[in-house]
Amino acid sequence: MKTLLTFYSRSGTTKRVAEEVAKALDADIDEVIDKKSRKGILGFFIAGYDATRGKTTEIEFEKDPSRYDLVIIGTPVWNGRVTPAIRTYLLRNRERIKNAAFFCTCAGRPGKCLEQMEELWGKKPLLKKILVRKSLDEGIKDIVEELKALC
Ligand SMILES: Cc1cc2nc3c(=O)[nH]c(=O)nc-3n(C[C@H](O)[C@H](O)[C@H](O)COP(=O)(O)O)c2cc1C
């Protein structure tokens, strides 16, 4: 099964998960870049506001998801919601994604992030997984096992 792992990460946690999972599954990897600056304290507050308001944003990514059998998509949780970058990615690629698995990383309060991802894509993903920052290694081990069973 040809697999792509697409992710957005503001501060590196989701990126670490994405890199480890992609390596374990021998999947291609693609980072979604949010063109809006999310840096610093102001960036933090605007990030939360934009996620809460369900805003989209200007993004860049490289790989065409329609060329893959499975697209694994990872996002941080912002105010219990999906990030604007992954919201935009899902809306833009709705028709190009055949099968999906979703994961989010958070500090322990995932809110409705994964449900939003499902709604935005409009189909049921093969897997939805929450990874909590303080038990990241365990979370990575679990998601790799669950994804290997799918691939
Ligand atoms: C604007 C903002 C809002 C956040 N809101 C939540 C939240 O609602 N629940 C939670 O558990 N963590 C929340 N977090 C923490 C992040 O989800 C968590 O640290 C995540 O792993 C960061 O991923 P990254 O390093 O890939 O950006 C928030 C972080 C930011 C920057």
CSV table of C-alpha atoms and ligand atoms in Angstrom, one decimal:
chain,number,residue,atom,x,y,z
A,1,MET,CA,0.0,0.0,0.0
A,2,LYS,CA,1.5,3.4,-1.0
A,3,THR,CA,1.2,5.6,2.0
A,4,LEU,CA,1.7,9.4,2.5
A,5,LEU,CA,2.0,11.0,5.9
A,6,THR,CA,1.0,14.7,5.7
A,7,PHE,CA,1.3,16.9,8.8
A,8,TYR,CA,1.3,20.5,10.1
A,9,SER,CA,3.4,21.4,13.2
A,10,ARG,CA,4.0,24.7,14.9
A,11,SER,CA,6.5,23.7,17.5
A,12,GLY,CA,7.8,20.3,16.5
A,13,THR,CA,5.8,17.7,18.4
A,14,THR,CA,3.6,16.6,15.5
A,15,LYS,CA,6.6,16.8,13.3
A,16,ARG,CA,8.4,14.3,15.5
A,17,VAL,CA,5.5,11.9,15.5
A,18,ALA,CA,5.1,12.3,11.7
A,19,GLU,CA,8.8,11.5,11.1
A,20,GLU,CA,8.9,8.5,13.3
A,21,VAL,CA,5.6,7.0,12.0
A,22,ALA,CA,6.6,7.7,8.4
A,23,LYS,CA,9.9,5.9,8.9
A,24,ALA,CA,8.4,2.9,10.6
A,25,LEU,CA,5.8,2.5,7.8
A,26,ASP,CA,8.2,3.4,5.0
A,27,ALA,CA,5.8,6.1,4.0
A,28,ASP,CA,6.4,9.3,2.0
A,29,ILE,CA,6.2,12.5,4.1
A,30,ASP,CA,4.8,16.0,3.4
A,31,GLU,CA,4.8,19.0,5.7
A,32,VAL,CA,2.0,21.5,5.2
A,33,ILE,CA,3.4,25.0,5.6
A,34,ASP,CA,1.1,27.7,7.0
A,35,LYS,CA,2.1,31.0,5.3
A,36,LYS,CA,0.6,33.0,8.2
A,37,SER,CA,3.2,33.5,11.0
A,38,ARG,CA,2.2,31.7,14.1
A,39,LYS,CA,5.4,32.7,16.0
A,40,GLY,CA,5.7,34.2,19.4
A,41,ILE,CA,3.0,35.1,21.9
A,42,LEU,CA,0.9,37.1,19.4
A,43,GLY,CA,1.1,34.2,16.9
A,44,PHE,CA,-0.1,31.9,19.7
A,45,PHE,CA,-3.2,33.9,20.4
A,46,ILE,CA,-4.0,34.4,16.8
A,47,ALA,CA,-3.6,30.7,16.2
A,48,GLY,CA,-6.1,29.9,18.9
A,49,TYR,CA,-8.5,32.5,17.6
A,50,ASP,CA,-8.2,31.3,14.0
A,51,ALA,CA,-8.8,27.7,15.0
A,52,THR,CA,-11.8,28.6,17.1
A,53,ARG,CA,-13.4,30.6,14.3
A,54,GLY,CA,-12.8,27.8,11.9
A,55,LYS,CA,-10.6,29.9,9.6
A,56,THR,CA,-8.7,28.7,6.6
A,57,THR,CA,-5.2,29.9,5.7
A,58,GLU,CA,-2.7,30.1,2.9
A,59,ILE,CA,-0.8,26.8,2.8
A,60,GLU,CA,1.9,25.2,0.8
A,61,PHE,CA,2.5,21.4,0.4
A,62,GLU,CA,4.3,19.3,-2.2
A,63,LYS,CA,2.8,15.9,-2.6
A,64,ASP,CA,-0.4,15.0,-4.5
A,65,PRO,CA,-2.5,12.8,-2.1
A,66,SER,CA,-4.4,11.3,-5.0
A,67,ARG,CA,-1.3,9.3,-5.9
A,68,TYR,CA,-1.5,7.3,-2.6
A,69,ASP,CA,-3.7,4.5,-1.3
A,70,LEU,CA,-3.6,5.8,2.3
A,71,VAL,CA,-3.0,9.4,3.5
A,72,ILE,CA,-2.2,9.7,7.2
A,73,ILE,CA,-2.9,13.3,8.4
A,74,GLY,CA,-1.5,14.8,11.6
A,75,THR,CA,-2.3,18.1,13.3
A,76,PRO,CA,-1.8,19.7,16.7
A,77,VAL,CA,-4.9,20.6,18.7
A,78,TRP,CA,-5.6,24.3,19.0
A,79,ASN,CA,-8.4,25.3,21.4
A,80,GLY,CA,-9.9,21.8,21.0
A,81,ARG,CA,-10.0,22.2,17.3
A,82,VAL,CA,-8.1,21.3,14.1
A,83,THR,CA,-5.5,23.8,12.9
A,84,PRO,CA,-6.3,26.2,10.0
A,85,ALA,CA,-3.5,24.6,8.0
A,86,ILE,CA,-5.0,21.1,8.2
A,87,ARG,CA,-8.5,22.4,7.8
A,88,THR,CA,-7.5,24.1,4.5
A,89,TYR,CA,-5.6,20.9,3.4
A,90,LEU,CA,-8.6,18.7,4.0
A,91,LEU,CA,-11.0,21.1,2.2
A,92,ARG,CA,-8.7,21.4,-0.8
A,93,ASN,CA,-8.0,17.7,-1.1
A,94,ARG,CA,-11.4,16.2,-0.2
A,95,GLU,CA,-11.8,14.5,-3.5
A,96,ARG,CA,-8.1,13.5,-3.8
A,97,ILE,CA,-7.9,11.4,-0.7
A,98,LYS,CA,-9.0,7.8,-1.1
A,99,ASN,CA,-8.4,6.4,2.4
A,100,ALA,CA,-7.3,8.4,5.4
A,101,ALA,CA,-6.1,8.0,9.0
A,102,PHE,CA,-6.1,11.0,11.3
A,103,PHE,CA,-4.0,11.8,14.4
A,104,CYS,CA,-3.6,14.8,16.6
A,105,THR,CA,-1.1,15.7,19.2
A,106,CYS,CA,-2.1,17.7,22.3
A,107,ALA,CA,-1.5,18.5,26.0
A,108,GLY,CA,-4.4,16.2,27.0
A,109,ARG,CA,-7.5,18.0,25.9
A,110,PRO,CA,-8.2,17.0,22.3
A,111,GLY,CA,-11.7,18.5,22.2
A,112,LYS,CA,-13.4,18.0,18.8
A,113,CYS,CA,-10.3,18.1,16.7
A,114,LEU,CA,-10.6,14.6,15.2
A,115,GLU,CA,-14.4,14.9,14.7
A,116,GLN,CA,-13.8,18.1,12.8
A,117,MET,CA,-11.2,16.4,10.5
A,118,GLU,CA,-13.8,13.7,9.7
A,119,GLU,CA,-16.4,16.3,9.0
A,120,LEU,CA,-14.1,18.3,6.7
A,121,TRP,CA,-13.1,15.3,4.7
A,122,GLY,CA,-16.7,14.0,4.6
A,123,LYS,CA,-15.8,10.3,5.0
A,124,LYS,CA,-14.9,8.0,7.8
A,125,PRO,CA,-11.2,7.5,8.4
A,126,LEU,CA,-9.7,4.1,8.9
A,127,LEU,CA,-8.2,5.3,12.2
A,128,LYS,CA,-8.4,8.3,14.6
A,129,LYS,CA,-5.7,8.6,17.2
A,130,ILE,CA,-5.0,11.1,20.0
A,131,LEU,CA,-1.3,11.4,21.1
A,132,VAL,CA,-0.7,13.2,24.4
A,133,ARG,CA,2.6,15.1,24.7
A,134,LYS,CA,3.6,13.6,28.0
A,135,SER,CA,3.3,10.0,26.8
A,136,LEU,CA,4.4,10.6,23.2
A,137,ASP,CA,6.7,7.5,22.9
A,138,GLU,CA,3.9,5.2,24.0
A,139,GLY,CA,1.5,7.0,21.6
A,140,ILE,CA,3.9,6.6,18.7
A,141,LYS,CA,4.4,2.9,19.4
A,142,ASP,CA,0.6,2.3,19.5
A,143,ILE,CA,-0.2,4.3,16.3
A,144,VAL,CA,2.6,2.5,14.4
A,145,GLU,CA,1.2,-0.9,15.4
A,146,GLU,CA,-2.4,0.1,14.5
A,147,LEU,CA,-1.3,1.5,11.2
A,148,LYS,CA,0.8,-1.5,10.3
A,149,ALA,CA,-2.3,-3.6,10.8
A,150,LEU,CA,-4.0,-1.5,8.2
A,151,CYS,CA,-1.2,-1.3,5.6
B,1,LIG,C1,-2.8,28.1,20.0
B,1,LIG,C2,-2.7,26.8,20.8
B,1,LIG,C3,-3.8,26.2,21.3
B,1,LIG,C4,-3.7,25.0,22.0
B,1,LIG,N1,-4.9,24.4,22.5
B,1,LIG,C5,-4.8,23.1,23.0
B,1,LIG,C6,-6.0,22.5,23.5
B,1,LIG,O1,-7.1,23.0,23.3
B,1,LIG,N2,-5.9,21.3,24.1
B,1,LIG,C7,-4.6,20.7,24.3
B,1,LIG,O2,-4.6,19.6,24.8
B,1,LIG,N3,-3.5,21.3,23.8
B,1,LIG,C8,-3.6,22.5,23.2
B,1,LIG,N4,-2.4,23.1,22.7
B,1,LIG,C9,-1.1,22.3,22.9
B,1,LIG,C10,-0.8,21.7,21.5
B,1,LIG,O3,-1.9,21.0,21.0
B,1,LIG,C11,0.3,20.6,21.7
B,1,LIG,O4,1.4,21.2,22.4
B,1,LIG,C12,0.8,20.0,20.4
B,1,LIG,O5,1.4,18.8,20.6
B,1,LIG,C13,1.7,21.0,19.7
B,1,LIG,O6,2.1,20.4,18.4
B,1,LIG,P1,3.3,21.0,17.5
B,1,LIG,O7,4.5,21.1,18.4
B,1,LIG,O8,3.4,20.1,16.4
B,1,LIG,O9,2.8,22.4,17.1
B,1,LIG,C14,-2.5,24.3,22.1
B,1,LIG,C15,-1.3,24.9,21.5
B,1,LIG,C16,-1.5,26.1,20.9
B,1,LIG,C17,-0.2,26.7,20.2
